[in-house]
Short mmCIF file of C-alpha atoms and ligand atoms in Angstrom, two decimals:
data_model
loop_
_atom_site.label_atom_id
_atom_site.label_comp_id
_atom_site.label_asym_id
_atom_site.label_seq_id
_atom_site.Cartn_x
_atom_site.Cartn_y
_atom_site.Cartn_z
CA UNK O 1 -110.80 88.26 66.62
CA UNK O 2 -111.61 86.56 63.32
CA UNK O 3 -113.84 83.65 62.75
CA UNK O 4 -111.56 81.17 61.68
CA UNK O 5 -107.59 80.94 61.72
CA UNK O 6 -106.49 79.05 58.46
CA UNK O 7 -102.90 78.57 57.25
CA UNK O 8 -102.54 79.63 54.08
CA UNK O 9 -99.07 77.99 51.33
CA UNK O 10 -98.63 80.34 48.88
CA UNK O 11 -96.54 77.46 46.92
CA UNK O 12 -94.12 79.53 44.38
CA UNK O 13 -94.47 78.92 40.48
CA UNK O 14 -97.74 81.11 39.22
CA UNK O 15 -98.52 80.29 43.16
CA UNK O 16 -98.61 83.43 45.63
CA UNK O 17 -100.50 84.86 41.82
CA UNK O 18 -103.57 82.64 42.05
CA UNK O 19 -103.50 83.02 46.35
CA UNK O 20 -103.59 86.91 46.42
CA UNK O 21 -106.81 86.60 44.04
CA UNK O 22 -108.99 83.62 45.65
CA UNK O 23 -107.72 85.46 49.19
CA UNK O 24 -109.38 88.39 48.00
CA UNK O 25 -112.22 87.01 46.90
CA UNK O 26 -113.07 85.61 49.88
CA UNK O 27 -112.18 87.91 51.92
CA UNK O 28 -114.37 90.22 50.01
CA UNK O 29 -117.06 87.44 50.25
CA UNK O 30 -117.23 88.66 54.28
CA UNK O 31 -115.92 86.42 55.39
CA UNK O 32 -112.81 87.02 59.11
CA UNK O 33 -110.38 84.77 58.47
CA UNK O 34 -106.77 85.76 60.20
CA UNK O 35 -104.19 84.45 57.91
CA UNK O 36 -100.94 82.03 59.10
CA UNK O 37 -98.63 82.09 56.01
CA UNK O 38 -95.99 79.95 55.63
CA UNK O 39 -93.15 78.57 52.78
CA UNK O 40 -92.49 75.31 51.95
CA UNK O 41 -91.08 73.46 49.39
CA UNK O 42 -88.30 75.21 48.26
CA UNK O 43 -88.68 78.50 49.07
CA UNK O 44 -88.72 76.84 52.62
CA UNK O 45 -85.48 74.96 52.34
CA UNK O 46 -83.51 77.70 51.77
CA UNK O 47 -85.40 79.56 54.49
CA UNK O 48 -85.40 77.27 56.82
CA UNK O 49 -83.12 73.93 55.54
CA UNK O 50 -86.08 71.90 55.35
CA UNK O 51 -88.63 72.08 52.91
CA UNK O 52 -92.04 71.09 55.24
CA UNK O 53 -90.54 73.48 58.47
CA UNK O 54 -92.07 72.25 61.40
CA UNK O 55 -93.85 75.70 62.33
CA UNK O 56 -96.08 74.55 59.39
CA UNK O 57 -96.94 71.63 60.00
CA UNK O 58 -97.74 72.98 63.84
CA UNK O 59 -100.34 75.81 62.08
CA UNK O 60 -101.66 72.84 59.86
CA UNK O 61 -102.51 70.52 63.30
CA UNK O 62 -104.02 74.57 65.07
CA UNK O 63 -106.20 75.74 62.69
CA UNK O 64 -106.67 71.94 61.15
CA UNK O 65 -107.40 74.14 57.84
CA UNK O 66 -104.59 74.68 54.88
CA UNK O 67 -105.71 76.40 52.50
CA UNK O 68 -102.28 75.83 49.53
CA UNK O 69 -100.98 76.75 45.86
CA UNK O 70 -99.17 74.33 43.93
CA UNK O 71 -95.17 73.88 44.39
CA UNK O 72 -92.44 73.13 41.91
CA UNK O 73 -91.60 69.49 42.95
CA UNK O 74 -87.25 69.44 41.63
CA UNK O 75 -86.33 66.68 39.88
CA UNK O 76 -83.63 65.07 40.39
CA UNK O 77 -82.52 66.06 43.84
CA UNK O 78 -83.60 63.59 45.81
CA UNK O 79 -86.13 66.33 47.88
CA UNK O 80 -89.57 64.47 48.52
CA UNK O 81 -92.97 65.79 47.74
CA UNK O 82 -94.01 67.90 49.14
CA UNK O 83 -97.71 66.93 49.11
CA UNK O 84 -96.54 63.53 50.31
CA UNK O 85 -94.79 64.83 52.86
CA UNK O 86 -98.49 66.50 53.86
CA UNK O 87 -100.58 63.99 53.55
CA UNK O 88 -98.18 61.32 55.27
CA UNK O 89 -97.30 63.50 58.51
CA UNK O 90 -100.81 64.45 58.34
CA UNK O 91 -102.50 62.04 58.41
CA UNK O 92 -105.05 62.78 55.46
CA UNK O 93 -106.37 59.63 54.46
CA UNK O 94 -109.42 61.14 51.99
CA UNK O 95 -109.09 62.40 48.94
CA UNK O 96 -111.67 64.42 47.21
CA UNK O 97 -111.82 65.90 43.86
CA UNK O 98 -115.01 67.73 42.77
CA UNK O 99 -115.27 67.68 38.63
CA UNK O 100 -117.67 69.79 37.05
CA UNK O 101 -118.26 71.08 33.75
CA UNK O 102 -118.01 75.01 33.70
CA UNK O 103 -120.22 77.14 31.39
CA UNK O 104 -118.43 78.48 27.83
CA UNK O 105 -115.89 76.20 28.61
CA UNK O 106 -114.41 73.05 25.59
CA UNK O 107 -115.75 70.38 27.34
CA UNK O 108 -116.87 66.41 26.33
CA UNK O 109 -119.65 66.30 28.92
CA UNK O 110 -121.14 70.23 29.52
CA UNK O 111 -123.62 68.77 32.04
CA UNK O 112 -121.66 66.32 34.30
CA UNK O 113 -121.41 66.97 38.32
CA UNK O 114 -119.78 64.01 39.87
CA UNK O 115 -117.08 63.65 42.66
CA UNK O 116 -114.45 61.03 43.21
CA UNK O 117 -113.33 60.61 46.99
CA UNK O 118 -110.28 58.03 46.55
CA UNK O 119 -108.31 56.57 49.46
CA UNK O 120 -105.05 57.87 50.17
CA UNK O 121 -103.39 56.34 52.63
CA UNK O 122 -102.39 51.97 51.62
CA UNK O 123 -103.08 50.21 48.53
CA UNK O 124 -100.00 49.15 45.99
CA UNK O 125 -99.25 52.75 46.66
CA UNK O 126 -97.23 51.84 50.28
CA UNK O 127 -94.41 52.09 48.74
CA UNK O 128 -93.77 47.94 49.58
CA UNK O 129 -91.22 46.83 47.07
CA UNK O 130 -88.46 44.30 47.06
CA UNK O 131 -86.86 42.00 44.24
CA UNK O 132 -87.20 37.85 45.43
CA UNK O 133 -84.49 36.96 42.60
CA UNK O 134 -82.61 38.75 39.94
CA UNK O 135 -85.30 39.33 37.10
CA UNK O 136 -88.93 39.10 39.74
CA UNK O 137 -90.34 42.21 41.91
CA UNK O 138 -92.96 42.07 44.40
CA UNK O 139 -94.94 44.67 44.87
CA UNK O 140 -97.23 44.11 47.76
CA UNK O 141 -100.33 46.04 48.39
CA UNK O 142 -102.10 47.04 52.09
CA UNK O 143 -105.65 46.77 51.64
CA UNK O 144 -106.80 46.88 55.72
CA UNK O 145 -110.36 47.71 57.37
CA UNK O 146 -109.57 50.34 59.25
CA UNK O 147 -108.49 52.94 56.49
CA UNK O 148 -111.54 50.53 54.18
CA UNK O 149 -114.02 51.18 56.84
CA UNK O 150 -113.14 54.72 57.40
CA UNK O 151 -112.75 56.13 53.78
CA UNK O 152 -116.42 54.74 52.72
CA UNK O 153 -117.52 56.57 56.39
CA UNK O 154 -115.89 59.57 54.77
CA UNK O 155 -117.94 58.89 51.45
CA UNK O 156 -121.00 58.33 52.71
CA UNK O 157 -121.42 61.01 55.43
CA UNK O 158 -119.58 63.93 52.08
CA UNK O 159 -122.91 62.86 50.11
CA UNK O 160 -125.32 63.19 53.40
CA UNK O 161 -123.49 66.19 53.72
CA UNK O 162 -123.86 67.09 50.06
CA UNK O 163 -127.15 66.28 49.17
CA UNK O 164 -125.93 63.95 46.71
CA UNK O 165 -127.80 60.56 45.93
CA UNK O 166 -126.07 57.18 45.02
CA UNK O 167 -122.39 56.39 46.22
CA UNK O 168 -120.86 53.65 44.27
CA UNK O 169 -117.54 51.49 44.41
CA UNK O 170 -115.03 50.59 42.28
CA UNK O 171 -112.84 48.12 42.73
CA UNK O 172 -111.92 43.85 40.81
CA UNK O 173 -113.31 42.39 43.26
CA UNK O 174 -113.80 39.20 40.96
CA UNK O 175 -110.49 38.95 40.85
CA UNK O 176 -108.56 40.51 44.13
CA UNK O 177 -110.76 38.43 45.98
CA UNK O 178 -109.29 39.24 49.61
CA UNK O 179 -107.91 42.59 49.09
CA UNK O 180 -110.80 44.87 47.14
CA UNK O 181 -113.48 42.31 48.74
CA UNK O 182 -112.40 43.41 51.53
CA UNK O 183 -112.20 46.53 50.27
CA UNK O 184 -115.94 46.59 49.37
CA UNK O 185 -117.38 44.55 52.36
CA UNK O 186 -116.39 47.32 54.42
CA UNK O 187 -117.95 49.74 52.44
CA UNK O 188 -122.20 47.55 52.34
CA UNK O 189 -121.25 47.63 56.18
CA UNK O 190 -121.50 51.33 56.62
CA UNK O 191 -123.89 52.27 53.81
CA UNK O 192 -126.11 50.08 56.29
CA UNK O 193 -125.86 53.16 58.24
CA UNK O 194 -126.76 55.56 55.44
CA UNK O 195 -130.15 54.55 53.67
CA UNK O 196 -131.63 57.10 52.26
CA UNK O 197 -128.65 56.61 49.62
CA UNK O 198 -128.22 54.68 47.13
CA UNK O 199 -125.40 51.77 47.01
CA UNK O 200 -124.22 50.18 44.29
CA UNK O 201 -120.49 49.17 43.03
CA UNK O 202 -118.65 48.12 39.27
CA UNK O 203 -115.55 46.49 38.72
CA UNK O 204 -112.52 48.81 37.71
CA UNK O 205 -112.57 48.35 34.17
CA UNK O 206 -116.05 48.79 32.93
CA UNK O 207 -116.35 51.66 35.28
CA UNK O 208 -113.03 53.08 32.95
CA UNK O 209 -115.68 52.84 29.95
CA UNK O 210 -119.15 53.69 31.38
CA UNK O 211 -117.62 56.92 32.15
CA UNK O 212 -116.61 57.73 28.63
CA UNK O 213 -120.26 55.94 27.60
CA UNK O 214 -122.19 57.50 30.31
CA UNK O 215 -120.54 59.54 32.98
CA UNK O 216 -124.59 60.65 33.95
CA UNK O 217 -124.83 58.04 36.02
CA UNK O 218 -122.14 58.30 38.56
CA UNK O 219 -122.69 60.33 41.22
CA UNK O 220 -120.03 60.01 44.03
CA UNK O 221 -117.30 57.24 42.96
CA UNK O 222 -115.12 55.46 45.78
CA UNK O 223 -112.40 54.57 45.23
CA UNK O 224 -109.16 52.73 46.58
CA UNK O 225 -105.62 54.66 46.01
CA UNK O 226 -104.30 53.87 43.00
CA UNK O 227 -108.25 53.54 40.87
CA UNK O 228 -108.81 56.76 42.48
CA UNK O 229 -105.48 58.35 40.84
CA UNK O 230 -105.77 57.13 37.58
CA UNK O 231 -109.72 57.76 37.82
CA UNK O 232 -109.73 61.59 39.05
CA UNK O 233 -107.55 61.98 36.46
CA UNK O 234 -109.31 60.67 33.54
CA UNK O 235 -112.51 62.99 35.18
CA UNK O 236 -110.56 65.53 35.18
CA UNK O 237 -110.37 65.18 30.90
CA UNK O 238 -114.43 64.92 30.56
CA UNK O 239 -114.51 68.22 31.84
CA UNK O 240 -111.82 69.91 30.28
CA UNK O 241 -108.77 69.44 31.78
CA UNK O 242 -106.77 69.34 35.66
CA UNK O 243 -106.48 73.35 35.19
CA UNK O 244 -109.89 74.28 36.22
CA UNK O 245 -110.46 71.41 38.72
CA UNK O 246 -110.29 71.74 42.34
CA UNK O 247 -109.41 68.60 45.19
CA UNK O 248 -109.38 68.55 48.62
CA UNK O 249 -106.58 66.16 51.40
CA UNK O 250 -109.25 65.82 54.53
CA UNK O 251 -108.19 63.49 57.87
CA UNK O 252 -109.13 63.85 61.23
CA UNK O 253 -105.60 66.05 62.11
CA UNK O 254 -106.44 68.85 59.37
CA UNK O 255 -107.23 69.64 55.16
CA UNK O 256 -105.68 70.51 52.84
CA UNK O 257 -107.25 72.16 49.88
CA UNK O 258 -105.05 72.81 47.12
CA UNK O 259 -105.26 73.45 43.04
CA UNK O 260 -104.87 69.97 41.68
CA UNK O 261 -102.18 71.73 38.33
CA UNK O 262 -98.61 71.91 38.75
CA UNK O 263 -96.88 75.75 39.35
CA UNK O 264 -96.53 76.38 35.94
CA UNK O 265 -93.27 77.71 35.87
CA UNK O 266 -93.89 78.49 31.68
CA UNK O 267 -96.73 81.85 33.08
CA UNK O 268 -95.20 82.63 36.38
CA UNK O 269 -94.53 85.87 36.79
CA UNK O 270 -96.64 87.27 34.60
CA UNK O 271 -100.61 88.21 36.45
CA UNK O 272 -101.93 85.66 34.05
CA UNK O 273 -103.06 82.36 35.54
CA UNK O 274 -105.93 80.54 35.71
CA UNK O 275 -107.18 81.20 39.65
CA UNK O 276 -110.04 79.19 38.54
CA UNK O 277 -108.70 75.62 40.91
CA UNK O 278 -107.71 77.09 43.65
CA UNK O 279 -111.33 79.15 44.02
CA UNK O 280 -112.36 76.10 43.33
CA UNK O 281 -110.38 74.61 46.40
CA UNK O 282 -110.99 77.66 48.50
CA UNK O 283 -114.63 76.45 47.95
CA UNK O 284 -114.39 72.78 49.40
CA UNK O 285 -112.69 74.88 51.24
CA UNK O 286 -115.23 77.36 53.21
CA UNK O 287 -117.68 74.93 53.14
CA UNK O 288 -116.08 72.42 55.25
CA UNK O 289 -115.52 75.21 57.61
CA UNK O 290 -119.45 75.44 57.52
CA UNK O 291 -119.58 78.97 55.25
CA UNK O 292 -122.33 77.36 52.74
CA UNK O 293 -123.41 80.94 52.27
CA UNK O 294 -119.85 82.70 51.59
CA UNK O 295 -118.98 79.48 49.17
CA UNK O 296 -122.79 80.03 47.24
CA UNK O 297 -122.29 83.61 46.75
CA UNK O 298 -118.75 83.24 45.62
CA UNK O 299 -119.80 80.01 43.50
CA UNK O 300 -122.98 81.86 41.49
CA UNK O 301 -120.56 85.11 40.67
CA UNK O 302 -118.54 82.34 39.73
CA UNK O 303 -120.78 80.53 37.46
CA UNK O 304 -121.71 83.98 36.27
CA UNK O 305 -118.11 85.00 34.60
CA UNK O 306 -117.70 82.18 33.05
CA UNK O 307 -120.82 82.03 31.33
CA UNK O 308 -120.85 85.79 29.45
CA UNK O 309 -117.58 84.63 28.40
CA UNK O 310 -115.99 88.16 28.38
CA UNK O 311 -113.73 87.75 31.82
CA UNK O 312 -111.14 85.33 30.19
CA UNK O 313 -107.90 84.10 31.06
CA UNK O 314 -105.14 82.93 28.68
CA UNK O 315 -105.79 79.68 28.99
CA UNK O 316 -109.11 79.21 28.02
CA UNK O 317 -108.33 81.68 24.85
CA UNK O 318 -108.56 84.88 26.85
CA UNK O 319 -106.86 88.25 27.86
CA UNK O 320 -107.79 88.97 30.66
CA UNK O 321 -105.35 88.94 33.92
CA UNK O 322 -105.62 87.16 37.07
CA UNK O 323 -106.07 89.72 39.12
CA UNK O 324 -108.45 91.24 36.82
CA UNK O 325 -110.60 87.91 36.60
CA UNK O 326 -111.16 88.63 40.77
CA UNK O 327 -112.50 91.56 40.06
CA UNK O 328 -114.92 90.46 37.86
CA UNK O 329 -115.45 87.29 39.74
CA UNK O 330 -115.94 90.38 43.53
CA UNK O 331 -117.96 92.93 40.89
CA UNK O 332 -120.87 90.00 40.59
CA UNK O 333 -121.50 89.03 43.72
P1 LIG Q 1 -98.23 72.83 35.33
O1 LIG Q 1 -99.45 72.29 35.96
O2 LIG Q 1 -97.45 73.55 36.32
O3 LIG Q 1 -98.45 73.07 33.66
C1 LIG Q 1 -99.06 72.46 33.04
C2 LIG Q 1 -99.80 73.46 31.30
O4 LIG Q 1 -100.50 73.22 32.16
C3 LIG Q 1 -98.48 74.79 31.33
O5 LIG Q 1 -98.63 75.18 30.42
C4 LIG Q 1 -99.19 75.14 32.65
O6 LIG Q 1 -98.90 76.51 32.20
C5 LIG Q 1 -100.39 75.66 32.75
N1 LIG Q 1 -100.92 75.73 33.40
C6 LIG Q 1 -101.70 75.35 35.20
N2 LIG Q 1 -101.70 75.75 35.88
C7 LIG Q 1 -102.80 77.47 35.25
C8 LIG Q 1 -103.42 78.36 35.58
N3 LIG Q 1 -103.72 77.38 36.89
N4 LIG Q 1 -103.89 78.77 34.95
C9 LIG Q 1 -103.24 78.92 33.38
N5 LIG Q 1 -102.32 77.61 32.92
C10 LIG Q 1 -101.86 76.92 34.40
O7 LIG Q 1 -97.63 71.09 35.10
P2 LIG Q 1 -96.17 71.26 35.05
O8 LIG Q 1 -95.16 71.80 34.22
O9 LIG Q 1 -95.52 69.20 34.86
O10 LIG Q 1 -95.52 71.05 36.66
C11 LIG Q 1 -95.19 72.33 36.16
C12 LIG Q 1 -93.36 71.74 38.03
O11 LIG Q 1 -94.82 71.75 39.32
C13 LIG Q 1 -93.38 71.06 38.39
O12 LIG Q 1 -92.19 71.13 39.67
C14 LIG Q 1 -94.37 69.73 39.03
O13 LIG Q 1 -93.78 68.44 40.51
C15 LIG Q 1 -94.90 70.61 39.66
N6 LIG Q 1 -97.02 70.32 40.95
C16 LIG Q 1 -96.81 70.89 41.78
C17 LIG Q 1 -98.24 70.12 42.14
C18 LIG Q 1 -98.45 70.63 43.58
O14 LIG Q 1 -98.46 70.92 43.84
N7 LIG Q 1 -99.68 70.21 43.67
C19 LIG Q 1 -99.28 69.73 41.11
C20 LIG Q 1 -98.61 69.09 40.12
C21 LIG Q 1 -97.28 69.64 39.45
#
């Protein structure tokens, strides 16, 4: 019997192409996986009448881990995002985005290596909005002690597990004294249990300026939902864009690892997509599963291929196919 059973959602567009490459690399590294493949989004709607079929959710709840390719969200057809659906159904409260520059990829900060941890369930994204009187709308920001405490604990435990030195909470508690004040208070309370990790904080506007001028001062950044959404893309931009960075949504009921880019309909079916983002998400997944040696082996091989710069996909100036890039990584083990 395989050591791990993982739910695989290849997705659509370039999803199946990059997913196939990542599955190949993980298996070639010697990790024994039984993959349970499921459809989601438009494909699932056509086959099963539901964008998030019950079997898919049951599979993730059973396996507690999924690797997911991008899924097209049709515009204007009233089908809600599968990503939001997964996040809500499985209570995936922590969004993790490590941001690290890759060798030979144009980047403003080639040495950058930081991690963004974003609270995924509340804040202004609770979607509680109403019209007070015509011309006046109220949108409510919810911050709870429970969610703030668990995300702070997640960030600090991640720091401990990954040997990181510092967690910086980002907030606007000078203005939103109660809501962001509570978020900050919960962070410092939890930080007392992690004396070896430096805990500090910064106001979000200053943090953004510092990120552009001296991003190396950050190690792990901890943010509420809205600030986290914005700052995580800002950080991806510092190292060359969304195409290369991994992401994960993690909760008690399961963890979904995914690339943050979309289904790239403009290049789908051509075999030229870059699988790096999903591969890096796969590395996060392997570490989450305790397969640290295999993750290390794949990461070293991937960095070697980037450093040599001979096998590059089209998006970063090369001519290699998705499968050739995967082959090069396997050959570099
Ligand atoms: P996109 O990320 O799919 O594409 C933007 C540009 O980046 C395109 O030129 C594309 O060719 C390129 N690109 C993206 N990933 C690449 C890769 N791995 N290798 C090489 N080139 C790559 O963004 P877009 O066009 O805004 O969205 C397309 C669809 O994807 C939409 O339906 C959107 O809703 C969905 N989407 C899904 C996400 C998910 O499932 N996590 C995330 C973002 C968008």
